[in-house]
Amino acid sequence: MRLLLVGPPGAGKGTQAQFLAAHYSIPHISTGDIFRANLKAGTDIGNQARVYMDRGELVPDDVTNEMVRLRLEESDASKGFLLDGWPRNIAQAQYFDGILCAKNISMDAVLEMQISDAQIIARLSSRRTCRDCGKPSQGEKCGACGGELYQREDDKEEVIANRLKVYADQTAPIIAFYRDKGLLLTTPATGSVADITAQAIALLSK
Ligand code: AMP
């Protein structure tokens, strides 16, 4: 299964990606997670990405595309993958087409997760993330690993507005790009996590 998740920040792509990747036994490749791991480790990529991430803007395509190209070369991606957060503009989608073409493979589906702006703002401004494992969680400590929770710089209200604008201007056009290729499936991103996963799997098995 080669799958791509598209949706605005806060649609729950990361959460659904974990369940879907486990269901199909494929690696979950999240560019946001890879960038955050690089930030934490203080690598060159992390240092280049920091200023864009803190403002809610896209990291330049040359940095991002090369990072994903290398990730897709890893052996676990040979049996399929779930991409979460990339491609995020038309230039990245065209670059991805080039990778698929060179490997002589194609995508199975692009799953769009739909949610209103008001729900996104409510979700993201109250979201807390674990400093250790990177998963979203509620309460005092991380529910998954007990780590300390923090508010991502880009989950602050003024940055959320910019991320929504970047999504509308740059990312939303890839929905039509994949619709034209006959790959697009759309599911509402509201309701319980389990229901959304079940709906997604039902759509993908049609
Ligand atoms: P996310 O966790 O997917 O919301 O990503 C967090 C941040 O990482 C984004 O706001 C961007 O600054 C950066 N980022 C993630 N994916 C991409 C991408 N495909 N292209 C450019 N920047 C990205």
Short mmCIF file of N, CA and C in Angstrom, two decimals, residues 7-176:
data_model
loop_
_atom_site.label_atom_id
_atom_site.label_comp_id
_atom_site.label_asym_id
_atom_site.label_seq_id
_atom_site.Cartn_x
_atom_site.Cartn_y
_atom_site.Cartn_z
N GLY A 7 -4.43 17.06 4.45
CA GLY A 7 -5.45 17.72 5.25
C GLY A 7 -4.80 18.86 5.97
N PRO A 8 -5.59 19.82 6.45
CA PRO A 8 -5.01 20.97 7.13
C PRO A 8 -4.32 20.57 8.43
N PRO A 9 -3.47 21.45 8.96
CA PRO A 9 -2.87 21.16 10.27
C PRO A 9 -4.00 20.97 11.27
N GLY A 10 -3.88 19.96 12.14
CA GLY A 10 -4.92 19.76 13.15
C GLY A 10 -6.03 18.83 12.70
N ALA A 11 -5.94 18.31 11.47
CA ALA A 11 -6.98 17.38 11.00
C ALA A 11 -6.82 16.02 11.67
N GLY A 12 -5.67 15.79 12.31
CA GLY A 12 -5.44 14.50 12.95
C GLY A 12 -4.71 13.53 12.03
N LYS A 13 -3.96 14.07 11.08
CA LYS A 13 -3.23 13.20 10.12
C LYS A 13 -2.24 12.30 10.86
N GLY A 14 -1.51 12.90 11.81
CA GLY A 14 -0.48 12.13 12.53
C GLY A 14 -1.08 10.96 13.29
N THR A 15 -2.21 11.23 13.96
CA THR A 15 -2.88 10.18 14.75
C THR A 15 -3.39 9.09 13.83
N GLN A 16 -4.10 9.47 12.77
CA GLN A 16 -4.64 8.47 11.84
C GLN A 16 -3.51 7.72 11.13
N ALA A 17 -2.44 8.44 10.83
CA ALA A 17 -1.33 7.80 10.12
C ALA A 17 -0.76 6.65 10.95
N GLN A 18 -0.68 6.84 12.26
CA GLN A 18 -0.14 5.76 13.11
C GLN A 18 -0.99 4.50 13.00
N PHE A 19 -2.33 4.69 13.06
CA PHE A 19 -3.22 3.52 13.00
C PHE A 19 -3.22 2.88 11.62
N LEU A 20 -3.25 3.73 10.59
CA LEU A 20 -3.31 3.19 9.23
C LEU A 20 -1.99 2.49 8.87
N ALA A 21 -0.88 3.07 9.30
CA ALA A 21 0.43 2.45 9.01
C ALA A 21 0.51 1.08 9.69
N ALA A 22 0.00 1.00 10.93
CA ALA A 22 0.02 -0.29 11.64
C ALA A 22 -0.91 -1.27 10.92
N HIS A 23 -2.08 -0.81 10.50
CA HIS A 23 -3.04 -1.69 9.83
C HIS A 23 -2.46 -2.29 8.56
N TYR A 24 -1.77 -1.46 7.77
CA TYR A 24 -1.24 -1.95 6.48
C TYR A 24 0.23 -2.42 6.59
N SER A 25 0.79 -2.38 7.81
CA SER A 25 2.20 -2.77 8.03
C SER A 25 3.15 -2.03 7.09
N ILE A 26 3.02 -0.73 7.08
CA ILE A 26 3.91 0.10 6.25
C ILE A 26 4.49 1.22 7.13
N PRO A 27 5.66 1.76 6.78
CA PRO A 27 6.22 2.84 7.60
C PRO A 27 5.43 4.14 7.46
N HIS A 28 5.31 4.85 8.58
CA HIS A 28 4.66 6.16 8.61
C HIS A 28 5.76 7.20 8.44
N ILE A 29 5.72 7.93 7.34
CA ILE A 29 6.77 8.91 7.07
C ILE A 29 6.16 10.31 7.20
N SER A 30 6.51 10.99 8.29
CA SER A 30 5.96 12.33 8.56
C SER A 30 7.10 13.34 8.45
N THR A 31 7.00 14.26 7.50
CA THR A 31 8.08 15.25 7.37
C THR A 31 8.14 16.15 8.60
N GLY A 32 6.97 16.47 9.20
CA GLY A 32 6.98 17.29 10.42
C GLY A 32 7.77 16.57 11.52
N ASP A 33 7.52 15.26 11.70
CA ASP A 33 8.25 14.49 12.74
C ASP A 33 9.75 14.45 12.42
N ILE A 34 10.08 14.27 11.14
CA ILE A 34 11.52 14.18 10.79
C ILE A 34 12.18 15.55 11.06
N PHE A 35 11.50 16.62 10.71
CA PHE A 35 12.07 17.95 10.99
C PHE A 35 12.22 18.16 12.49
N ARG A 36 11.20 17.78 13.29
CA ARG A 36 11.30 17.99 14.74
C ARG A 36 12.42 17.15 15.34
N ALA A 37 12.63 15.94 14.83
CA ALA A 37 13.74 15.10 15.33
C ALA A 37 15.08 15.78 14.98
N ASN A 38 15.16 16.38 13.80
CA ASN A 38 16.39 17.08 13.41
C ASN A 38 16.62 18.33 14.26
N LEU A 39 15.52 19.02 14.59
CA LEU A 39 15.64 20.21 15.46
C LEU A 39 16.21 19.81 16.81
N LYS A 40 15.64 18.72 17.35
CA LYS A 40 16.04 18.25 18.68
C LYS A 40 17.50 17.82 18.69
N ALA A 41 17.92 17.19 17.57
CA ALA A 41 19.29 16.68 17.50
C ALA A 41 20.27 17.77 17.06
N GLY A 42 19.74 18.95 16.69
CA GLY A 42 20.62 20.06 16.30
C GLY A 42 21.39 19.81 15.01
N THR A 43 20.80 19.07 14.07
CA THR A 43 21.48 18.80 12.79
C THR A 43 21.39 20.03 11.87
N ASP A 44 22.12 19.96 10.75
CA ASP A 44 22.07 21.03 9.75
C ASP A 44 20.64 21.24 9.25
N ILE A 45 19.97 20.12 8.94
CA ILE A 45 18.58 20.22 8.44
C ILE A 45 17.71 20.91 9.49
N GLY A 46 17.89 20.52 10.77
CA GLY A 46 17.10 21.12 11.85
C GLY A 46 17.35 22.62 11.93
N ASN A 47 18.61 23.01 11.82
CA ASN A 47 18.94 24.44 11.91
C ASN A 47 18.37 25.22 10.73
N GLN A 48 18.38 24.59 9.56
CA GLN A 48 17.81 25.27 8.38
C GLN A 48 16.29 25.39 8.50
N ALA A 49 15.66 24.37 9.12
CA ALA A 49 14.19 24.33 9.15
C ALA A 49 13.59 25.21 10.25
N ARG A 50 14.37 25.44 11.33
CA ARG A 50 13.80 26.06 12.55
C ARG A 50 13.02 27.35 12.27
N VAL A 51 13.63 28.26 11.55
CA VAL A 51 13.00 29.57 11.38
C VAL A 51 11.67 29.46 10.64
N TYR A 52 11.60 28.56 9.65
CA TYR A 52 10.35 28.38 8.90
C TYR A 52 9.30 27.72 9.78
N MET A 53 9.73 26.69 10.53
CA MET A 53 8.77 25.96 11.37
C MET A 53 8.17 26.87 12.43
N ASP A 54 9.02 27.69 13.06
CA ASP A 54 8.52 28.56 14.13
C ASP A 54 7.49 29.56 13.60
N ARG A 55 7.60 29.91 12.31
CA ARG A 55 6.64 30.88 11.74
C ARG A 55 5.44 30.18 11.09
N GLY A 56 5.48 28.83 11.04
CA GLY A 56 4.38 28.10 10.39
C GLY A 56 4.48 28.13 8.88
N GLU A 57 5.70 28.42 8.37
CA GLU A 57 5.88 28.45 6.91
C GLU A 57 6.52 27.15 6.43
N LEU A 58 6.47 26.94 5.11
CA LEU A 58 7.06 25.71 4.58
C LEU A 58 8.59 25.86 4.50
N VAL A 59 9.27 24.80 4.88
CA VAL A 59 10.72 24.73 4.72
C VAL A 59 10.97 24.65 3.20
N PRO A 60 12.04 25.29 2.68
CA PRO A 60 12.24 25.28 1.22
C PRO A 60 12.23 23.87 0.62
N ASP A 61 11.70 23.80 -0.61
CA ASP A 61 11.51 22.50 -1.27
C ASP A 61 12.80 21.71 -1.42
N ASP A 62 13.93 22.38 -1.71
CA ASP A 62 15.15 21.60 -1.96
C ASP A 62 15.55 20.80 -0.70
N VAL A 63 15.42 21.44 0.47
CA VAL A 63 15.77 20.75 1.73
C VAL A 63 14.78 19.60 1.97
N THR A 64 13.49 19.91 1.83
CA THR A 64 12.44 18.95 2.17
C THR A 64 12.44 17.77 1.20
N ASN A 65 12.51 18.06 -0.09
CA ASN A 65 12.41 16.98 -1.08
C ASN A 65 13.57 16.00 -0.96
N GLU A 66 14.76 16.52 -0.76
CA GLU A 66 15.93 15.65 -0.65
C GLU A 66 15.82 14.76 0.60
N MET A 67 15.31 15.35 1.68
CA MET A 67 15.14 14.59 2.92
C MET A 67 14.17 13.43 2.70
N VAL A 68 13.08 13.68 1.98
CA VAL A 68 12.10 12.61 1.75
C VAL A 68 12.65 11.59 0.74
N ARG A 69 13.34 12.09 -0.27
CA ARG A 69 13.91 11.16 -1.27
C ARG A 69 14.80 10.13 -0.57
N LEU A 70 15.64 10.61 0.35
CA LEU A 70 16.54 9.70 1.07
C LEU A 70 15.74 8.74 1.96
N ARG A 71 14.68 9.26 2.59
CA ARG A 71 13.88 8.40 3.47
C ARG A 71 13.21 7.28 2.67
N LEU A 72 12.77 7.62 1.44
CA LEU A 72 12.08 6.61 0.62
C LEU A 72 13.05 5.55 0.09
N GLU A 73 14.34 5.84 0.16
CA GLU A 73 15.35 4.85 -0.27
C GLU A 73 15.58 3.79 0.81
N GLU A 74 15.13 4.06 2.05
CA GLU A 74 15.38 3.09 3.13
C GLU A 74 14.58 1.81 2.87
N SER A 75 15.14 0.69 3.36
CA SER A 75 14.60 -0.61 2.93
C SER A 75 13.14 -0.81 3.35
N ASP A 76 12.74 -0.24 4.51
CA ASP A 76 11.36 -0.49 4.97
C ASP A 76 10.32 0.13 4.03
N ALA A 77 10.74 1.11 3.20
CA ALA A 77 9.78 1.77 2.31
C ALA A 77 9.58 1.00 1.01
N SER A 78 10.32 -0.09 0.84
CA SER A 78 10.22 -0.80 -0.44
C SER A 78 8.90 -1.55 -0.56
N LYS A 79 8.27 -1.88 0.58
CA LYS A 79 7.00 -2.63 0.52
C LYS A 79 5.78 -1.72 0.60
N GLY A 80 6.01 -0.42 0.64
CA GLY A 80 4.91 0.54 0.73
C GLY A 80 5.23 1.59 1.77
N PHE A 81 4.39 2.61 1.84
CA PHE A 81 4.63 3.68 2.82
C PHE A 81 3.37 4.53 2.95
N LEU A 82 3.31 5.23 4.07
CA LEU A 82 2.24 6.20 4.28
C LEU A 82 2.91 7.56 4.48
N LEU A 83 2.70 8.45 3.54
CA LEU A 83 3.30 9.79 3.64
C LEU A 83 2.33 10.73 4.33
N ASP A 84 2.83 11.45 5.33
CA ASP A 84 2.01 12.37 6.12
C ASP A 84 2.73 13.73 6.15
N GLY A 85 2.17 14.70 5.41
CA GLY A 85 2.77 16.04 5.44
C GLY A 85 3.68 16.34 4.26
N TRP A 86 3.79 15.44 3.34
CA TRP A 86 4.55 15.66 2.10
C TRP A 86 3.92 14.79 1.02
N PRO A 87 3.74 15.27 -0.19
CA PRO A 87 3.97 16.63 -0.68
C PRO A 87 2.98 17.64 -0.10
N ARG A 88 3.43 18.88 -0.04
CA ARG A 88 2.63 19.93 0.58
C ARG A 88 2.47 21.14 -0.34
N ASN A 89 2.93 21.03 -1.56
CA ASN A 89 2.64 22.05 -2.58
C ASN A 89 2.80 21.35 -3.94
N ILE A 90 2.43 22.08 -5.02
CA ILE A 90 2.44 21.44 -6.34
C ILE A 90 3.86 21.05 -6.76
N ALA A 91 4.84 21.90 -6.43
CA ALA A 91 6.23 21.57 -6.83
C ALA A 91 6.68 20.26 -6.16
N GLN A 92 6.33 20.07 -4.89
CA GLN A 92 6.70 18.82 -4.20
C GLN A 92 5.94 17.64 -4.82
N ALA A 93 4.67 17.85 -5.19
CA ALA A 93 3.90 16.76 -5.80
C ALA A 93 4.51 16.36 -7.14
N GLN A 94 4.99 17.36 -7.89
CA GLN A 94 5.62 17.05 -9.18
C GLN A 94 6.95 16.32 -8.97
N TYR A 95 7.70 16.75 -7.94
CA TYR A 95 8.96 16.07 -7.61
C TYR A 95 8.67 14.61 -7.23
N PHE A 96 7.59 14.42 -6.46
CA PHE A 96 7.21 13.06 -6.04
C PHE A 96 6.84 12.21 -7.27
N ASP A 97 6.13 12.80 -8.22
CA ASP A 97 5.81 12.08 -9.46
C ASP A 97 7.09 11.58 -10.12
N GLY A 98 8.13 12.42 -10.09
CA GLY A 98 9.42 12.03 -10.68
C GLY A 98 10.02 10.82 -9.97
N ILE A 99 9.92 10.80 -8.63
CA ILE A 99 10.45 9.66 -7.85
C ILE A 99 9.67 8.40 -8.21
N LEU A 100 8.34 8.51 -8.25
CA LEU A 100 7.50 7.34 -8.54
C LEU A 100 7.81 6.80 -9.93
N CYS A 101 7.96 7.73 -10.86
CA CYS A 101 8.22 7.36 -12.26
C CYS A 101 9.57 6.64 -12.36
N ALA A 102 10.59 7.18 -11.67
CA ALA A 102 11.93 6.57 -11.72
C ALA A 102 11.91 5.17 -11.11
N LYS A 103 11.06 4.96 -10.12
CA LYS A 103 10.97 3.64 -9.46
C LYS A 103 9.96 2.74 -10.17
N ASN A 104 9.24 3.32 -11.15
CA ASN A 104 8.22 2.57 -11.88
C ASN A 104 7.12 2.03 -10.96
N ILE A 105 6.71 2.88 -10.03
CA ILE A 105 5.62 2.51 -9.11
C ILE A 105 4.58 3.63 -9.13
N SER A 106 3.39 3.36 -8.53
CA SER A 106 2.39 4.42 -8.45
C SER A 106 1.74 4.40 -7.08
N MET A 107 1.02 5.48 -6.77
CA MET A 107 0.32 5.56 -5.50
C MET A 107 -0.96 4.74 -5.58
N ASP A 108 -1.42 4.22 -4.43
CA ASP A 108 -2.72 3.54 -4.40
C ASP A 108 -3.84 4.54 -4.15
N ALA A 109 -3.59 5.49 -3.25
CA ALA A 109 -4.64 6.47 -2.94
C ALA A 109 -4.07 7.67 -2.22
N VAL A 110 -4.82 8.77 -2.33
CA VAL A 110 -4.54 9.99 -1.57
C VAL A 110 -5.79 10.24 -0.74
N LEU A 111 -5.63 10.22 0.57
CA LEU A 111 -6.78 10.36 1.46
C LEU A 111 -6.81 11.77 2.03
N GLU A 112 -7.88 12.49 1.70
CA GLU A 112 -8.04 13.86 2.19
C GLU A 112 -8.88 13.85 3.46
N MET A 113 -8.36 14.46 4.53
CA MET A 113 -9.12 14.55 5.79
C MET A 113 -9.70 15.96 5.90
N GLN A 114 -11.05 16.04 5.99
CA GLN A 114 -11.72 17.35 5.97
C GLN A 114 -12.18 17.79 7.35
N ILE A 115 -11.93 19.07 7.67
CA ILE A 115 -12.32 19.64 8.96
C ILE A 115 -12.43 21.16 8.81
N SER A 116 -13.31 21.80 9.60
CA SER A 116 -13.49 23.27 9.44
C SER A 116 -12.36 24.03 10.15
N ASP A 117 -12.15 25.28 9.74
CA ASP A 117 -11.12 26.12 10.36
C ASP A 117 -11.39 26.30 11.86
N ALA A 118 -12.68 26.49 12.24
CA ALA A 118 -13.00 26.72 13.66
C ALA A 118 -12.59 25.51 14.49
N GLN A 119 -12.83 24.30 13.97
CA GLN A 119 -12.45 23.10 14.73
C GLN A 119 -10.92 22.97 14.83
N ILE A 120 -10.24 23.36 13.75
CA ILE A 120 -8.78 23.29 13.76
C ILE A 120 -8.20 24.21 14.83
N ILE A 121 -8.71 25.45 14.89
CA ILE A 121 -8.16 26.42 15.84
C ILE A 121 -8.38 25.92 17.26
N ALA A 122 -9.59 25.39 17.52
CA ALA A 122 -9.88 24.87 18.87
C ALA A 122 -8.95 23.71 19.20
N ARG A 123 -8.75 22.80 18.26
CA ARG A 123 -7.90 21.63 18.52
C ARG A 123 -6.44 22.01 18.73
N LEU A 124 -5.91 22.81 17.82
CA LEU A 124 -4.47 23.07 17.87
C LEU A 124 -4.06 23.95 19.03
N SER A 125 -4.91 24.95 19.37
CA SER A 125 -4.47 25.87 20.41
C SER A 125 -4.49 25.18 21.78
N SER A 126 -5.21 24.05 21.90
CA SER A 126 -5.17 23.34 23.18
C SER A 126 -4.29 22.09 23.11
N ARG A 127 -3.65 21.85 21.96
CA ARG A 127 -2.84 20.63 21.82
C ARG A 127 -1.52 20.75 22.57
N ARG A 128 -1.16 19.69 23.27
CA ARG A 128 0.16 19.61 23.91
C ARG A 128 0.86 18.38 23.35
N THR A 129 2.18 18.48 23.21
CA THR A 129 2.97 17.44 22.55
C THR A 129 4.06 16.96 23.49
N CYS A 130 4.39 15.68 23.42
CA CYS A 130 5.41 15.12 24.31
C CYS A 130 6.81 15.49 23.81
N ARG A 131 7.64 16.01 24.73
CA ARG A 131 9.00 16.37 24.36
C ARG A 131 9.84 15.14 24.00
N ASP A 132 9.47 13.98 24.57
CA ASP A 132 10.29 12.78 24.35
C ASP A 132 9.86 11.99 23.13
N CYS A 133 8.55 11.60 23.06
CA CYS A 133 8.15 10.72 21.94
C CYS A 133 7.45 11.48 20.83
N GLY A 134 7.10 12.77 21.06
CA GLY A 134 6.53 13.59 19.98
C GLY A 134 5.04 13.38 19.78
N LYS A 135 4.41 12.49 20.58
CA LYS A 135 2.97 12.25 20.37
C LYS A 135 2.14 13.33 21.07
N PRO A 136 0.96 13.67 20.47
CA PRO A 136 0.08 14.60 21.18
C PRO A 136 -0.52 13.91 22.40
N SER A 137 -0.73 14.66 23.49
CA SER A 137 -1.31 14.04 24.68
C SER A 137 -2.02 15.11 25.50
N GLN A 138 -2.80 14.67 26.50
CA GLN A 138 -3.47 15.61 27.39
C GLN A 138 -3.07 15.34 28.82
N GLY A 139 -3.37 16.30 29.73
CA GLY A 139 -3.04 16.11 31.15
C GLY A 139 -1.67 16.66 31.46
N GLU A 140 -1.07 16.14 32.53
CA GLU A 140 0.20 16.65 33.03
C GLU A 140 1.39 16.04 32.29
N LYS A 141 1.31 14.71 32.07
CA LYS A 141 2.43 13.97 31.45
C LYS A 141 1.92 13.23 30.22
N CYS A 142 2.86 12.81 29.37
CA CYS A 142 2.48 12.08 28.15
C CYS A 142 1.81 10.75 28.49
N GLY A 143 0.64 10.49 27.89
CA GLY A 143 -0.08 9.24 28.14
C GLY A 143 0.66 8.04 27.60
N ALA A 144 1.51 8.24 26.58
CA ALA A 144 2.21 7.10 25.96
C ALA A 144 3.50 6.75 26.69
N CYS A 145 4.31 7.78 27.08
CA CYS A 145 5.63 7.44 27.63
C CYS A 145 5.95 8.15 28.94
N GLY A 146 5.01 9.00 29.43
CA GLY A 146 5.25 9.67 30.71
C GLY A 146 6.13 10.91 30.60
N GLY A 147 6.50 11.29 29.36
CA GLY A 147 7.39 12.44 29.15
C GLY A 147 6.69 13.77 29.43
N GLU A 148 7.51 14.82 29.44
CA GLU A 148 6.99 16.17 29.71
C GLU A 148 6.25 16.70 28.48
N LEU A 149 5.11 17.37 28.71
CA LEU A 149 4.35 17.93 27.59
C LEU A 149 4.69 19.40 27.39
N TYR A 150 4.63 19.87 26.14
CA TYR A 150 4.86 21.29 25.85
C TYR A 150 3.95 21.73 24.72
N GLN A 151 3.82 23.04 24.55
CA GLN A 151 3.03 23.56 23.42
C GLN A 151 3.99 23.86 22.29
N ARG A 152 3.80 23.19 21.13
CA ARG A 152 4.65 23.47 19.98
C ARG A 152 4.59 24.96 19.65
N GLU A 153 5.73 25.54 19.31
CA GLU A 153 5.78 26.96 18.94
C GLU A 153 4.72 27.26 17.88
N ASP A 154 4.56 26.30 16.92
CA ASP A 154 3.64 26.55 15.81
C ASP A 154 2.19 26.19 16.16
N ASP A 155 1.91 25.78 17.41
CA ASP A 155 0.52 25.60 17.85
C ASP A 155 0.02 26.83 18.59
N LYS A 156 0.83 27.90 18.64
CA LYS A 156 0.37 29.14 19.29
C LYS A 156 -0.56 29.85 18.30
N GLU A 157 -1.57 30.56 18.86
CA GLU A 157 -2.68 31.01 18.01
C GLU A 157 -2.27 31.84 16.80
N GLU A 158 -1.27 32.75 16.99
CA GLU A 158 -0.89 33.63 15.87
C GLU A 158 -0.23 32.82 14.76
N VAL A 159 0.46 31.73 15.12
CA VAL A 159 1.11 30.91 14.10
C VAL A 159 0.09 30.00 13.40
N ILE A 160 -0.93 29.56 14.14
CA ILE A 160 -1.96 28.69 13.54
C ILE A 160 -2.61 29.41 12.36
N ALA A 161 -2.91 30.71 12.53
CA ALA A 161 -3.56 31.46 11.44
C ALA A 161 -2.67 31.42 10.20
N ASN A 162 -1.37 31.57 10.40
CA ASN A 162 -0.45 31.54 9.24
C ASN A 162 -0.41 30.15 8.62
N ARG A 163 -0.42 29.10 9.45
CA ARG A 163 -0.39 27.73 8.91
C ARG A 163 -1.64 27.46 8.07
N LEU A 164 -2.80 28.00 8.52
CA LEU A 164 -4.03 27.79 7.75
C LEU A 164 -3.96 28.51 6.40
N LYS A 165 -3.34 29.68 6.41
CA LYS A 165 -3.21 30.44 5.15
C LYS A 165 -2.25 29.70 4.20
N VAL A 166 -1.15 29.20 4.76
CA VAL A 166 -0.18 28.46 3.94
C VAL A 166 -0.87 27.21 3.37
N TYR A 167 -1.71 26.55 4.17
CA TYR A 167 -2.41 25.36 3.69
C TYR A 167 -3.34 25.73 2.52
N ALA A 168 -4.14 26.80 2.71
CA ALA A 168 -5.10 27.19 1.67
C ALA A 168 -4.37 27.60 0.39
N ASP A 169 -3.29 28.37 0.54
CA ASP A 169 -2.61 28.91 -0.65
C ASP A 169 -1.75 27.85 -1.35
N GLN A 170 -1.02 27.05 -0.56
CA GLN A 170 0.00 26.19 -1.17
C GLN A 170 -0.36 24.71 -1.20
N THR A 171 -1.03 24.22 -0.12
CA THR A 171 -1.26 22.77 -0.05
C THR A 171 -2.59 22.36 -0.70
N ALA A 172 -3.65 23.15 -0.47
CA ALA A 172 -4.96 22.76 -1.01
C ALA A 172 -4.93 22.47 -2.51
N PRO A 173 -4.12 23.20 -3.32
CA PRO A 173 -4.11 22.88 -4.76
C PRO A 173 -3.69 21.44 -5.09
N ILE A 174 -3.00 20.76 -4.17
CA ILE A 174 -2.61 19.38 -4.52
C ILE A 174 -3.82 18.44 -4.48
N ILE A 175 -4.91 18.88 -3.84
CA ILE A 175 -6.12 18.04 -3.80
C ILE A 175 -6.67 17.87 -5.22
N ALA A 176 -6.75 18.99 -5.95
CA ALA A 176 -7.24 18.91 -7.35
C ALA A 176 -6.24 18.13 -8.21
#
